[in-house]
Amino acid sequence: MGGLQRFEHKLEQAISGVFARTFRSAVQPVEIAAALQRELDNQAQILSRERRLVPNAFSVELAQSDLDRLAPYDSALAAELVEQLQEHADLQSYVFPGPIRIVFEAAEDLGTGRFRVLSKAEASVSGHARYSARQRTRAVLEVNGTRHPLQPPGLVVGRGSEADLQINDPGVSRRHAEFLVTTQSAAATAPGDGPLQIEVHDMGSTNGITVDGRKVSRAALRDGSRVQVGHTSLVVRLLEEEITDV
């Protein structure tokens, strides 16, 4: 029995065949599974002779009618699809940058029985920065839907456990880039209340960094600046003043 046949059989057992009957004239789960596998194959990027990076975040867009039929079973289906993708990845020596995530969304331009798959590589991110006092958060780094405080003196981004902001991206070096944050003191302001200055420096990484699409070794950053490290984008956001416990 092939992988997709096993998937279909397991899914029917998991939800008593109700889903298959409900979807008899609409989108079939095995079609979605096949499309997700093709997406992995089409988007695979070579890391080494034996390893290829593939997307791990997927959006399955469906007609509203199909999405409504799917709603009672979406969690069970997503769990089975994740397991199927992991099995396919293991067979093909694919590497995911982070946990597999599958969501189902409505698309107005799709009719009943039609769907499409969108994907992206989304590295898992964890912050280890420590600050000695209660500090004003005036800037953050947005990474894969998460926000991380960007405060003086700054932080190191990398794949290694010693990095302040750890990104599980195989294209990122252990200590990839350093974000330096300083404030300009002014006579009329208290210490730390002056204009914020943010720079990024490449730390001798293997793949380098780009800022707003331009490869650099160091650069000054502003609100909205996009820094690319490996396959991951980090966006600088300046905030309205807020106090954060750290």
C-alpha positions as a printed Julia matrix, in Angstrom:
246×3 Matrix{Float64}:
   0.0    0.0    0.0
   1.43   3.4   -1.0
   1.94   6.32   1.35
  -1.13   8.23   0.16
  -3.3    5.12   0.33
  -2.15   4.51   3.91
  -2.91   8.14   4.72
  -6.45   7.85   3.32
  -7.08   4.61   5.2
  -5.78   6.04   8.48
  -7.86   9.18   8.08
 -11.06   7.22   7.49
 -10.35   5.14  10.59
  -9.53   8.21  12.68
 -12.84   9.93  11.97
 -15.07   6.91  11.25
 -15.32   7.59   7.54
 -17.67  10.53   8.1
 -15.27  13.0    6.51
 -14.83  10.91   3.38
 -18.6   10.66   2.9
 -19.07  14.36   3.54
 -16.43  15.24   0.94
 -17.48  12.67  -1.67
 -18.39  15.37  -4.24
 -15.91  18.01  -3.07
 -12.2   18.26  -2.24
 -10.75  14.9   -1.18
  -8.24  14.75   1.7
  -5.9   12.52  -0.32
  -5.76  15.25  -3.0
  -4.64  17.77  -0.37
  -2.02  15.32   0.92
  -0.67  14.78  -2.6
  -0.55  18.53  -3.24
   1.37  19.13   0.0
   3.91  16.46  -0.94
   4.35  18.04  -4.38
   4.88  21.41  -2.69
   7.73  19.92  -0.67
   9.28  18.41  -3.78
   8.93  21.61  -5.83
  10.26  23.95  -3.12
  13.17  21.83  -1.85
  16.46  23.76  -1.67
  19.79  21.95  -1.53
  21.69  22.34   1.75
  24.19  19.54   1.12
  24.45  16.38  -0.92
  22.2   14.57   1.56
  19.97  17.33   2.96
  17.39  19.65   1.38
  15.44  22.42   3.08
  11.66  22.43   2.56
   8.81  24.7    3.73
   7.12  23.93   7.03
   4.22  26.45   7.07
   1.31  25.72   4.74
  -1.95  27.46   3.91
  -4.54  25.29   2.14
  -7.01  27.63   0.44
 -10.49  26.27  -0.34
 -13.87  27.49  -1.47
 -16.04  28.6    1.45
 -18.41  25.66   0.83
 -15.57  23.16   1.18
 -14.17  25.0    4.21
 -17.58  24.76   5.91
 -17.69  21.01   5.27
 -14.16  20.67   6.62
 -14.71  22.68   9.83
 -15.76  19.76  12.11
 -12.74  17.69  11.05
 -10.0   20.25  10.38
  -7.94  19.41  13.49
  -7.98  15.66  12.77
  -7.14  16.23   9.12
  -4.31  18.67   9.9
  -2.76  16.21  12.37
  -2.85  13.39   9.81
  -1.44  15.64   7.09
   1.45  16.7    9.35
   2.28  13.05  10.01
   2.1   12.25   6.29
   4.41  15.15   5.41
   6.93  14.1    8.06
   7.01  10.56   6.66
   7.52  11.9    3.13
  10.28  14.24   4.34
  12.08  11.4    6.13
  12.07   9.3    2.96
  13.42  12.18   0.83
  15.99  13.5    3.37
  14.13  16.8    3.63
  14.81  19.17   6.53
  12.12  21.39   8.05
  13.35  24.68   9.61
  10.71  24.45  12.33
   7.52  22.63  13.34
   5.09  21.78  10.53
   2.04  24.05  10.56
  -1.04  23.61   8.33
  -4.02  25.99   8.27
  -7.18  25.94   6.14
  -8.48  29.23   4.77
 -11.26  30.41   2.47
 -10.52  31.9   -0.95
 -13.24  33.8   -2.81
 -11.86  32.98  -6.26
 -12.07  29.19  -5.78
 -15.13  27.11  -6.61
 -16.3   23.95  -4.85
 -13.85  21.1   -5.34
 -10.89  23.36  -6.06
  -8.04  24.32  -3.75
  -4.46  25.57  -3.73
  -1.49  25.26  -1.41
   0.77  28.14  -0.37
   3.93  27.51   1.61
   6.93  29.15   3.24
   9.9   28.18   5.34
   9.33  29.49   8.85
  12.15  28.89  11.31
  11.35  28.47  14.98
  12.61  31.4   17.04
  13.45  31.68  20.74
  14.79  34.65  22.66
  17.43  34.37  25.38
  18.3   38.04  25.89
  18.47  39.16  29.52
  18.28  42.73  30.79
  19.32  43.92  34.22
  16.45  46.28  34.92
  12.97  47.34  33.94
  13.49  48.97  30.53
  11.44  50.93  28.08
  10.73  48.93  24.92
  11.09  51.33  22.01
  11.86  48.87  19.21
  11.31  45.19  18.42
  12.42  42.63  15.87
   9.57  40.86  14.11
  10.52  37.3   13.16
   8.03  34.74  11.81
   5.08  36.29  13.6
   6.87  36.82  16.92
   8.19  40.05  18.44
  11.43  40.36  20.41
  12.53  43.49  22.32
  15.4   45.4   20.75
  16.98  47.33  23.61
  20.44  48.74  24.4
  23.07  47.44  24.03
  21.48  45.11  21.46
  21.52  41.39  20.78
  23.18  38.62  18.75
  21.15  36.59  16.27
  22.25  33.08  15.36
  21.52  29.36  15.3
  23.72  28.51  18.27
  22.49  28.26  21.86
  24.76  31.17  22.83
  22.82  33.62  20.58
  20.41  36.02  22.29
  17.85  35.39  19.55
  18.13  31.78  18.41
  16.79  30.94  14.92
  16.52  27.3   13.88
  17.41  27.99  10.25
  20.11  25.87   8.58
  21.17  28.92   6.55
  21.99  30.86   9.72
  25.44  30.64  11.36
  25.84  29.99  15.08
  26.6   33.7   15.65
  25.33  35.3   12.47
  24.63  39.0   13.07
  24.69  41.55  15.87
  22.11  44.29  16.31
  23.61  47.27  18.15
  21.2   49.66  19.9
  22.25  53.01  21.34
  20.55  56.24  22.33
  21.8   59.73  21.59
  21.85  61.75  24.79
  20.55  65.28  24.63
  20.59  68.08  27.18
  16.83  68.23  27.39
  16.31  64.49  27.85
  17.03  62.0   30.56
  19.65  59.3   29.91
  18.29  56.74  27.47
  15.49  59.03  26.27
  17.24  60.4   23.19
  16.75  59.23  19.61
  17.28  55.5   19.14
  20.03  54.33  16.8
  20.07  50.75  15.5
  22.77  49.09  13.41
  23.3   45.54  12.23
  26.75  43.97  11.77
  27.58  40.7   10.03
  29.66  38.55  12.42
  31.59  36.7    9.72
  28.64  34.45   8.89
  28.82  31.89   6.09
  25.91  33.32   4.07
  26.16  37.0    5.03
  23.28  39.42   5.55
  21.15  41.64   3.35
  19.29  44.79   4.36
  16.28  45.68   2.23
  17.61  43.39  -0.5
  21.19  44.73  -0.52
  24.09  42.63   0.73
  26.07  44.49   3.4
  28.55  43.86   6.17
  27.02  46.56   8.37
  24.18  49.05   7.99
  22.11  51.58   9.92
  18.49  50.51  10.33
  15.19  52.37  10.56
  11.56  51.52  11.13
  10.58  48.84   8.59
  14.14  47.81   7.68
  14.2   44.13   6.64
  17.3   42.14   7.49
  17.69  38.73   5.82
  19.74  36.04   7.57
  19.71  32.65   5.9
  16.12  31.96   4.87
  14.66  34.17   7.61
  13.61  37.84   7.54
  13.86  40.08  10.6
  11.96  43.38  10.46
  12.74  46.34  12.7
   9.69  48.04  14.21
   9.83  51.25  16.24
   7.08  51.42  18.84
   5.08  53.89  20.82
   6.59  53.98  24.27
   5.61  51.08  26.51
   7.14  49.58  29.64
   8.08  45.91  29.59
   9.06  43.7   32.53
  12.24  41.82  31.64
